[in-house]
């Protein structure tokens, strides 16, 4: 649903079903912005972001979660996530975060 919304808004969207696939896609495509679900199979969003930063990925990141675990939420922010949003998400707020992230990481 979110991917379809952003695609209709003109964004190029790629969807990964798990953390390891997300890492491979980011390494291959080098997107300017990544949206991570905290509870992805294989690796959680925090682990994926930690690995992305270790690989010097400098693009924007938004975390999505249904959790209120402070350590996970703070961990994402500490690793440079633009924001962390709870589910269900407000599509317009997500789009604003994507716009902000793309502006902040413009080449």
PDB file of N, CA and C in Angstrom, residues 19-92:
ATOM      1  N   UNK A  19      15.476  -8.304   5.606  1.00  0.00           N
ATOM      2  CA  UNK A  19      16.644  -7.461   5.824  1.00  0.00           C
ATOM      3  C   UNK A  19      17.815  -7.734   4.889  1.00  0.00           C
ATOM      4  N   UNK A  20      18.243  -8.987   4.731  1.00  0.00           N
ATOM      5  CA  UNK A  20      19.365  -9.250   3.831  1.00  0.00           C
ATOM      6  C   UNK A  20      19.097  -8.805   2.390  1.00  0.00           C
ATOM      7  N   UNK A  21      17.865  -8.998   1.921  1.00  0.00           N
ATOM      8  CA  UNK A  21      17.516  -8.546   0.574  1.00  0.00           C
ATOM      9  C   UNK A  21      17.564  -7.024   0.497  1.00  0.00           C
ATOM     10  N   UNK A  22      17.101  -6.356   1.542  1.00  0.00           N
ATOM     11  CA  UNK A  22      17.152  -4.887   1.581  1.00  0.00           C
ATOM     12  C   UNK A  22      18.595  -4.397   1.476  1.00  0.00           C
ATOM     13  N   UNK A  23      19.502  -5.029   2.211  1.00  0.00           N
ATOM     14  CA  UNK A  23      20.919  -4.637   2.139  1.00  0.00           C
ATOM     15  C   UNK A  23      21.461  -4.789   0.727  1.00  0.00           C
ATOM     16  N   UNK A  24      21.160  -5.913   0.105  1.00  0.00           N
ATOM     17  CA  UNK A  24      21.650  -6.156  -1.258  1.00  0.00           C
ATOM     18  C   UNK A  24      21.076  -5.136  -2.234  1.00  0.00           C
ATOM     19  N   UNK A  25      19.804  -4.803  -2.084  1.00  0.00           N
ATOM     20  CA  UNK A  25      19.177  -3.834  -2.984  1.00  0.00           C
ATOM     21  C   UNK A  25      19.785  -2.447  -2.818  1.00  0.00           C
ATOM     22  N   UNK A  26      20.017  -2.044  -1.582  1.00  0.00           N
ATOM     23  CA  UNK A  26      20.605  -0.719  -1.347  1.00  0.00           C
ATOM     24  C   UNK A  26      22.014  -0.668  -1.916  1.00  0.00           C
ATOM     25  N   UNK A  27      22.778  -1.725  -1.709  1.00  0.00           N
ATOM     26  CA  UNK A  27      24.146  -1.750  -2.235  1.00  0.00           C
ATOM     27  C   UNK A  27      24.157  -1.682  -3.767  1.00  0.00           C
ATOM     28  N   UNK A  28      23.215  -2.348  -4.401  1.00  0.00           N
ATOM     29  CA  UNK A  28      23.154  -2.376  -5.866  1.00  0.00           C
ATOM     30  C   UNK A  28      22.597  -1.073  -6.444  1.00  0.00           C
ATOM     31  N   UNK A  29      21.489  -0.581  -5.882  1.00  0.00           N
ATOM     32  CA  UNK A  29      20.771   0.555  -6.467  1.00  0.00           C
ATOM     33  C   UNK A  29      21.167   1.922  -5.912  1.00  0.00           C
ATOM     34  N   UNK A  30      21.779   1.958  -4.719  1.00  0.00           N
ATOM     35  CA  UNK A  30      22.164   3.206  -4.047  1.00  0.00           C
ATOM     36  C   UNK A  30      21.048   4.258  -4.045  1.00  0.00           C
ATOM     37  N   UNK A  31      19.903   3.921  -3.454  1.00  0.00           N
ATOM     38  CA  UNK A  31      18.806   4.891  -3.410  1.00  0.00           C
ATOM     39  C   UNK A  31      19.142   6.068  -2.502  1.00  0.00           C
ATOM     40  N   UNK A  32      18.497   7.186  -2.756  1.00  0.00           N
ATOM     41  CA  UNK A  32      18.713   8.357  -1.906  1.00  0.00           C
ATOM     42  C   UNK A  32      17.947   8.248  -0.603  1.00  0.00           C
ATOM     43  N   UNK A  33      16.948   7.368  -0.558  1.00  0.00           N
ATOM     44  CA  UNK A  33      16.124   7.244   0.644  1.00  0.00           C
ATOM     45  C   UNK A  33      15.657   5.809   0.811  1.00  0.00           C
ATOM     46  N   UNK A  34      15.619   5.347   2.065  1.00  0.00           N
ATOM     47  CA  UNK A  34      15.203   3.986   2.392  1.00  0.00           C
ATOM     48  C   UNK A  34      14.169   4.052   3.517  1.00  0.00           C
ATOM     49  N   UNK A  35      13.110   3.286   3.378  1.00  0.00           N
ATOM     50  CA  UNK A  35      12.130   3.130   4.452  1.00  0.00           C
ATOM     51  C   UNK A  35      12.295   1.718   4.998  1.00  0.00           C
ATOM     52  N   UNK A  36      12.553   1.621   6.299  1.00  0.00           N
ATOM     53  CA  UNK A  36      12.793   0.324   6.932  1.00  0.00           C
ATOM     54  C   UNK A  36      11.702  -0.004   7.937  1.00  0.00           C
ATOM     55  N   UNK A  37      11.156  -1.201   7.846  1.00  0.00           N
ATOM     56  CA  UNK A  37      10.267  -1.702   8.881  1.00  0.00           C
ATOM     57  C   UNK A  37      11.162  -2.239   9.997  1.00  0.00           C
ATOM     58  N   UNK A  38      10.812  -1.949  11.230  1.00  0.00           N
ATOM     59  CA  UNK A  38      11.630  -2.417  12.350  1.00  0.00           C
ATOM     60  C   UNK A  38      11.660  -3.941  12.405  1.00  0.00           C
ATOM     61  N   UNK A  39      10.524  -4.583  12.157  1.00  0.00           N
ATOM     62  CA  UNK A  39      10.461  -6.035  12.317  1.00  0.00           C
ATOM     63  C   UNK A  39      10.397  -6.762  10.987  1.00  0.00           C
ATOM     64  N   UNK A  40      11.476  -6.657  10.216  1.00  0.00           N
ATOM     65  CA  UNK A  40      11.591  -7.421   8.972  1.00  0.00           C
ATOM     66  C   UNK A  40      12.155  -8.804   9.290  1.00  0.00           C
ATOM     67  N   UNK A  41      11.820  -9.804   8.489  1.00  0.00           N
ATOM     68  CA  UNK A  41      12.441 -11.118   8.665  1.00  0.00           C
ATOM     69  C   UNK A  41      13.939 -11.064   8.332  1.00  0.00           C
ATOM     70  N   UNK A  42      14.691 -11.934   8.947  1.00  0.00           N
ATOM     71  CA  UNK A  42      16.117 -12.052   8.630  1.00  0.00           C
ATOM     72  C   UNK A  42      16.994 -11.116   9.429  1.00  0.00           C
ATOM     73  N   UNK A  43      16.683  -9.856   9.438  1.00  0.00           N
ATOM     74  CA  UNK A  43      17.384  -8.825  10.220  1.00  0.00           C
ATOM     75  C   UNK A  43      16.344  -7.763  10.535  1.00  0.00           C
ATOM     76  N   UNK A  44      16.372  -7.218  11.740  1.00  0.00           N
ATOM     77  CA  UNK A  44      15.415  -6.149  11.995  1.00  0.00           C
ATOM     78  C   UNK A  44      15.923  -4.836  11.402  1.00  0.00           C
ATOM     79  N   UNK A  45      15.066  -3.839  11.382  1.00  0.00           N
ATOM     80  CA  UNK A  45      15.410  -2.561  10.765  1.00  0.00           C
ATOM     81  C   UNK A  45      16.625  -1.900  11.386  1.00  0.00           C
ATOM     82  N   UNK A  46      16.780  -2.040  12.695  1.00  0.00           N
ATOM     83  CA  UNK A  46      17.948  -1.463  13.363  1.00  0.00           C
ATOM     84  C   UNK A  46      19.230  -2.146  12.893  1.00  0.00           C
ATOM     85  N   UNK A  47      19.210  -3.456  12.776  1.00  0.00           N
ATOM     86  CA  UNK A  47      20.385  -4.183  12.282  1.00  0.00           C
ATOM     87  C   UNK A  47      20.705  -3.795  10.843  1.00  0.00           C
ATOM     88  N   UNK A  48      19.671  -3.646  10.027  1.00  0.00           N
ATOM     89  CA  UNK A  48      19.888  -3.249   8.634  1.00  0.00           C
ATOM     90  C   UNK A  48      20.507  -1.861   8.581  1.00  0.00           C
ATOM     91  N   UNK A  49      19.967  -0.919   9.347  1.00  0.00           N
ATOM     92  CA  UNK A  49      20.510   0.438   9.325  1.00  0.00           C
ATOM     93  C   UNK A  49      21.938   0.471   9.851  1.00  0.00           C
ATOM     94  N   UNK A  50      22.210  -0.284  10.893  1.00  0.00           N
ATOM     95  CA  UNK A  50      23.579  -0.344  11.427  1.00  0.00           C
ATOM     96  C   UNK A  50      24.546  -0.831  10.340  1.00  0.00           C
ATOM     97  N   UNK A  51      24.140  -1.856   9.602  1.00  0.00           N
ATOM     98  CA  UNK A  51      24.987  -2.395   8.529  1.00  0.00           C
ATOM     99  C   UNK A  51      25.109  -1.406   7.372  1.00  0.00           C
ATOM    100  N   UNK A  52      24.014  -0.726   7.035  1.00  0.00           N
ATOM    101  CA  UNK A  52      24.082   0.283   5.970  1.00  0.00           C
ATOM    102  C   UNK A  52      25.078   1.380   6.328  1.00  0.00           C
ATOM    103  N   UNK A  53      25.026   1.835   7.559  1.00  0.00           N
ATOM    104  CA  UNK A  53      25.956   2.890   7.983  1.00  0.00           C
ATOM    105  C   UNK A  53      27.395   2.368   8.000  1.00  0.00           C
ATOM    106  N   UNK A  54      27.595   1.120   8.393  1.00  0.00           N
ATOM    107  CA  UNK A  54      28.939   0.530   8.368  1.00  0.00           C
ATOM    108  C   UNK A  54      29.475   0.469   6.943  1.00  0.00           C
ATOM    109  N   UNK A  55      28.565   0.327   5.981  1.00  0.00           N
ATOM    110  CA  UNK A  55      28.951   0.297   4.565  1.00  0.00           C
ATOM    111  C   UNK A  55      28.975   1.700   3.953  1.00  0.00           C
ATOM    112  N   UNK A  56      28.867   2.709   4.805  1.00  0.00           N
ATOM    113  CA  UNK A  56      28.976   4.128   4.405  1.00  0.00           C
ATOM    114  C   UNK A  56      27.781   4.627   3.602  1.00  0.00           C
ATOM    115  N   UNK A  57      26.627   3.982   3.731  1.00  0.00           N
ATOM    116  CA  UNK A  57      25.423   4.497   3.083  1.00  0.00           C
ATOM    117  C   UNK A  57      25.047   5.811   3.758  1.00  0.00           C
ATOM    118  N   UNK A  58      24.943   6.871   2.976  1.00  0.00           N
ATOM    119  CA  UNK A  58      24.678   8.201   3.527  1.00  0.00           C
ATOM    120  C   UNK A  58      23.285   8.715   3.183  1.00  0.00           C
ATOM    121  N   UNK A  59      22.455   7.885   2.577  1.00  0.00           N
ATOM    122  CA  UNK A  59      21.113   8.318   2.203  1.00  0.00           C
ATOM    123  C   UNK A  59      20.203   8.457   3.404  1.00  0.00           C
ATOM    124  N   UNK A  60      19.041   9.042   3.158  1.00  0.00           N
ATOM    125  CA  UNK A  60      18.052   9.212   4.213  1.00  0.00           C
ATOM    126  C   UNK A  60      17.364   7.902   4.547  1.00  0.00           C
ATOM    127  N   UNK A  61      16.929   7.800   5.804  1.00  0.00           N
ATOM    128  CA  UNK A  61      16.260   6.587   6.270  1.00  0.00           C
ATOM    129  C   UNK A  61      15.078   6.977   7.157  1.00  0.00           C
ATOM    130  N   UNK A  62      13.967   6.294   6.956  1.00  0.00           N
ATOM    131  CA  UNK A  62      12.788   6.429   7.805  1.00  0.00           C
ATOM    132  C   UNK A  62      12.484   5.062   8.382  1.00  0.00           C
ATOM    133  N   UNK A  63      12.276   4.989   9.683  1.00  0.00           N
ATOM    134  CA  UNK A  63      11.895   3.741  10.324  1.00  0.00           C
ATOM    135  C   UNK A  63      10.393   3.680  10.551  1.00  0.00           C
ATOM    136  N   UNK A  64       9.797   2.533  10.286  1.00  0.00           N
ATOM    137  CA  UNK A  64       8.375   2.305  10.554  1.00  0.00           C
ATOM    138  C   UNK A  64       8.246   1.188  11.570  1.00  0.00           C
ATOM    139  N   UNK A  65       7.373   1.370  12.552  1.00  0.00           N
ATOM    140  CA  UNK A  65       7.254   0.360  13.590  1.00  0.00           C
ATOM    141  C   UNK A  65       5.867   0.329  14.216  1.00  0.00           C
ATOM    142  N   UNK A  66       5.509  -0.834  14.680  1.00  0.00           N
ATOM    143  CA  UNK A  66       4.315  -0.994  15.491  1.00  0.00           C
ATOM    144  C   UNK A  66       4.704  -1.110  16.950  1.00  0.00           C
ATOM    145  N   UNK A  67       5.982  -0.997  17.232  1.00  0.00           N
ATOM    146  CA  UNK A  67       6.533  -1.160  18.575  1.00  0.00           C
ATOM    147  C   UNK A  67       6.768   0.189  19.240  1.00  0.00           C
ATOM    148  N   UNK A  68       6.792   0.167  20.538  1.00  0.00           N
ATOM    149  CA  UNK A  68       7.163   1.359  21.299  1.00  0.00           C
ATOM    150  C   UNK A  68       8.440   1.106  22.098  1.00  0.00           C
ATOM    151  N   UNK A  69       9.226   0.116  21.689  1.00  0.00           N
ATOM    152  CA  UNK A  69      10.472  -0.193  22.388  1.00  0.00           C
ATOM    153  C   UNK A  69      11.440   0.966  22.228  1.00  0.00           C
ATOM    154  N   UNK A  70      11.675   1.671  23.320  1.00  0.00           N
ATOM    155  CA  UNK A  70      12.507   2.872  23.292  1.00  0.00           C
ATOM    156  C   UNK A  70      13.901   2.614  22.727  1.00  0.00           C
ATOM    157  N   UNK A  71      14.516   1.486  23.093  1.00  0.00           N
ATOM    158  CA  UNK A  71      15.888   1.235  22.632  1.00  0.00           C
ATOM    159  C   UNK A  71      15.958   1.074  21.117  1.00  0.00           C
ATOM    160  N   UNK A  72      14.952   0.447  20.515  1.00  0.00           N
ATOM    161  CA  UNK A  72      14.937   0.310  19.053  1.00  0.00           C
ATOM    162  C   UNK A  72      14.713   1.656  18.382  1.00  0.00           C
ATOM    163  N   UNK A  73      13.746   2.402  18.889  1.00  0.00           N
ATOM    164  CA  UNK A  73      13.433   3.700  18.299  1.00  0.00           C
ATOM    165  C   UNK A  73      14.616   4.645  18.421  1.00  0.00           C
ATOM    166  N   UNK A  74      15.214   4.693  19.603  1.00  0.00           N
ATOM    167  CA  UNK A  74      16.361   5.572  19.813  1.00  0.00           C
ATOM    168  C   UNK A  74      17.558   5.112  18.997  1.00  0.00           C
ATOM    169  N   UNK A  75      17.726   3.809  18.857  1.00  0.00           N
ATOM    170  CA  UNK A  75      18.828   3.280  18.058  1.00  0.00           C
ATOM    171  C   UNK A  75      18.761   3.743  16.615  1.00  0.00           C
ATOM    172  N   UNK A  76      17.566   3.744  16.050  1.00  0.00           N
ATOM    173  CA  UNK A  76      17.404   4.227  14.674  1.00  0.00           C
ATOM    174  C   UNK A  76      17.771   5.702  14.564  1.00  0.00           C
ATOM    175  N   UNK A  77      17.302   6.492  15.509  1.00  0.00           N
ATOM    176  CA  UNK A  77      17.611   7.924  15.484  1.00  0.00           C
ATOM    177  C   UNK A  77      19.103   8.162  15.689  1.00  0.00           C
ATOM    178  N   UNK A  78      19.711   7.395  16.586  1.00  0.00           N
ATOM    179  CA  UNK A  78      21.155   7.534  16.830  1.00  0.00           C
ATOM    180  C   UNK A  78      21.972   7.214  15.582  1.00  0.00           C
ATOM    181  N   UNK A  79      21.455   6.343  14.732  1.00  0.00           N
ATOM    182  CA  UNK A  79      22.147   5.977  13.493  1.00  0.00           C
ATOM    183  C   UNK A  79      21.778   6.897  12.332  1.00  0.00           C
ATOM    184  N   UNK A  80      21.053   7.965  12.637  1.00  0.00           N
ATOM    185  CA  UNK A  80      20.798   8.976  11.623  1.00  0.00           C
ATOM    186  C   UNK A  80      19.497   8.866  10.864  1.00  0.00           C
ATOM    187  N   UNK A  81      18.539   8.071  11.366  1.00  0.00           N
ATOM    188  CA  UNK A  81      17.232   8.036  10.708  1.00  0.00           C
ATOM    189  C   UNK A  81      16.601   9.428  10.775  1.00  0.00           C
ATOM    190  N   UNK A  82      15.953   9.834   9.693  1.00  0.00           N
ATOM    191  CA  UNK A  82      15.259  11.120   9.641  1.00  0.00           C
ATOM    192  C   UNK A  82      14.157  11.158  10.694  1.00  0.00           C
ATOM    193  N   UNK A  83      13.445  10.030  10.833  1.00  0.00           N
ATOM    194  CA  UNK A  83      12.329   9.945  11.773  1.00  0.00           C
ATOM    195  C   UNK A  83      11.981   8.479  11.966  1.00  0.00           C
ATOM    196  N   UNK A  84      11.189   8.217  12.992  1.00  0.00           N
ATOM    197  CA  UNK A  84      10.614   6.896  13.223  1.00  0.00           C
ATOM    198  C   UNK A  84       9.118   7.121  13.395  1.00  0.00           C
ATOM    199  N   UNK A  85       8.314   6.448  12.596  1.00  0.00           N
ATOM    200  CA  UNK A  85       6.861   6.620  12.639  1.00  0.00           C
ATOM    201  C   UNK A  85       6.184   5.325  13.049  1.00  0.00           C
ATOM    202  N   UNK A  86       5.139   5.476  13.854  1.00  0.00           N
ATOM    203  CA  UNK A  86       4.348   4.333  14.271  1.00  0.00           C
ATOM    204  C   UNK A  86       3.349   3.921  13.208  1.00  0.00           C
ATOM    205  N   UNK A  87       2.954   2.666  13.276  1.00  0.00           N
ATOM    206  CA  UNK A  87       1.935   2.137  12.370  1.00  0.00           C
ATOM    207  C   UNK A  87       0.590   2.208  13.069  1.00  0.00           C
ATOM    208  N   UNK A  88      -0.481   2.405  12.359  1.00  0.00           N
ATOM    209  CA  UNK A  88      -0.547   2.634  10.919  1.00  0.00           C
ATOM    210  C   UNK A  88       0.016   4.010  10.575  1.00  0.00           C
ATOM    211  N   UNK A  89       0.607   4.113   9.400  1.00  0.00           N
ATOM    212  CA  UNK A  89       1.275   5.357   9.018  1.00  0.00           C
ATOM    213  C   UNK A  89       0.328   6.296   8.291  1.00  0.00           C
ATOM    214  N   UNK A  90       0.633   7.572   8.419  1.00  0.00           N
ATOM    215  CA  UNK A  90      -0.046   8.617   7.657  1.00  0.00           C
ATOM    216  C   UNK A  90       0.765   8.779   6.374  1.00  0.00           C
ATOM    217  N   UNK A  91       0.181   8.412   5.249  1.00  0.00           N
ATOM    218  CA  UNK A  91       0.904   8.412   3.971  1.00  0.00           C
ATOM    219  C   UNK A  91       1.500   9.780   3.645  1.00  0.00           C
ATOM    220  N   UNK A  92       0.776  10.839   3.929  1.00  0.00           N
ATOM    221  CA  UNK A  92       1.287  12.176   3.624  1.00  0.00           C
ATOM    222  C   UNK A  92       2.500  12.513   4.479  1.00  0.00           C
TER     223      UNK A  92
END
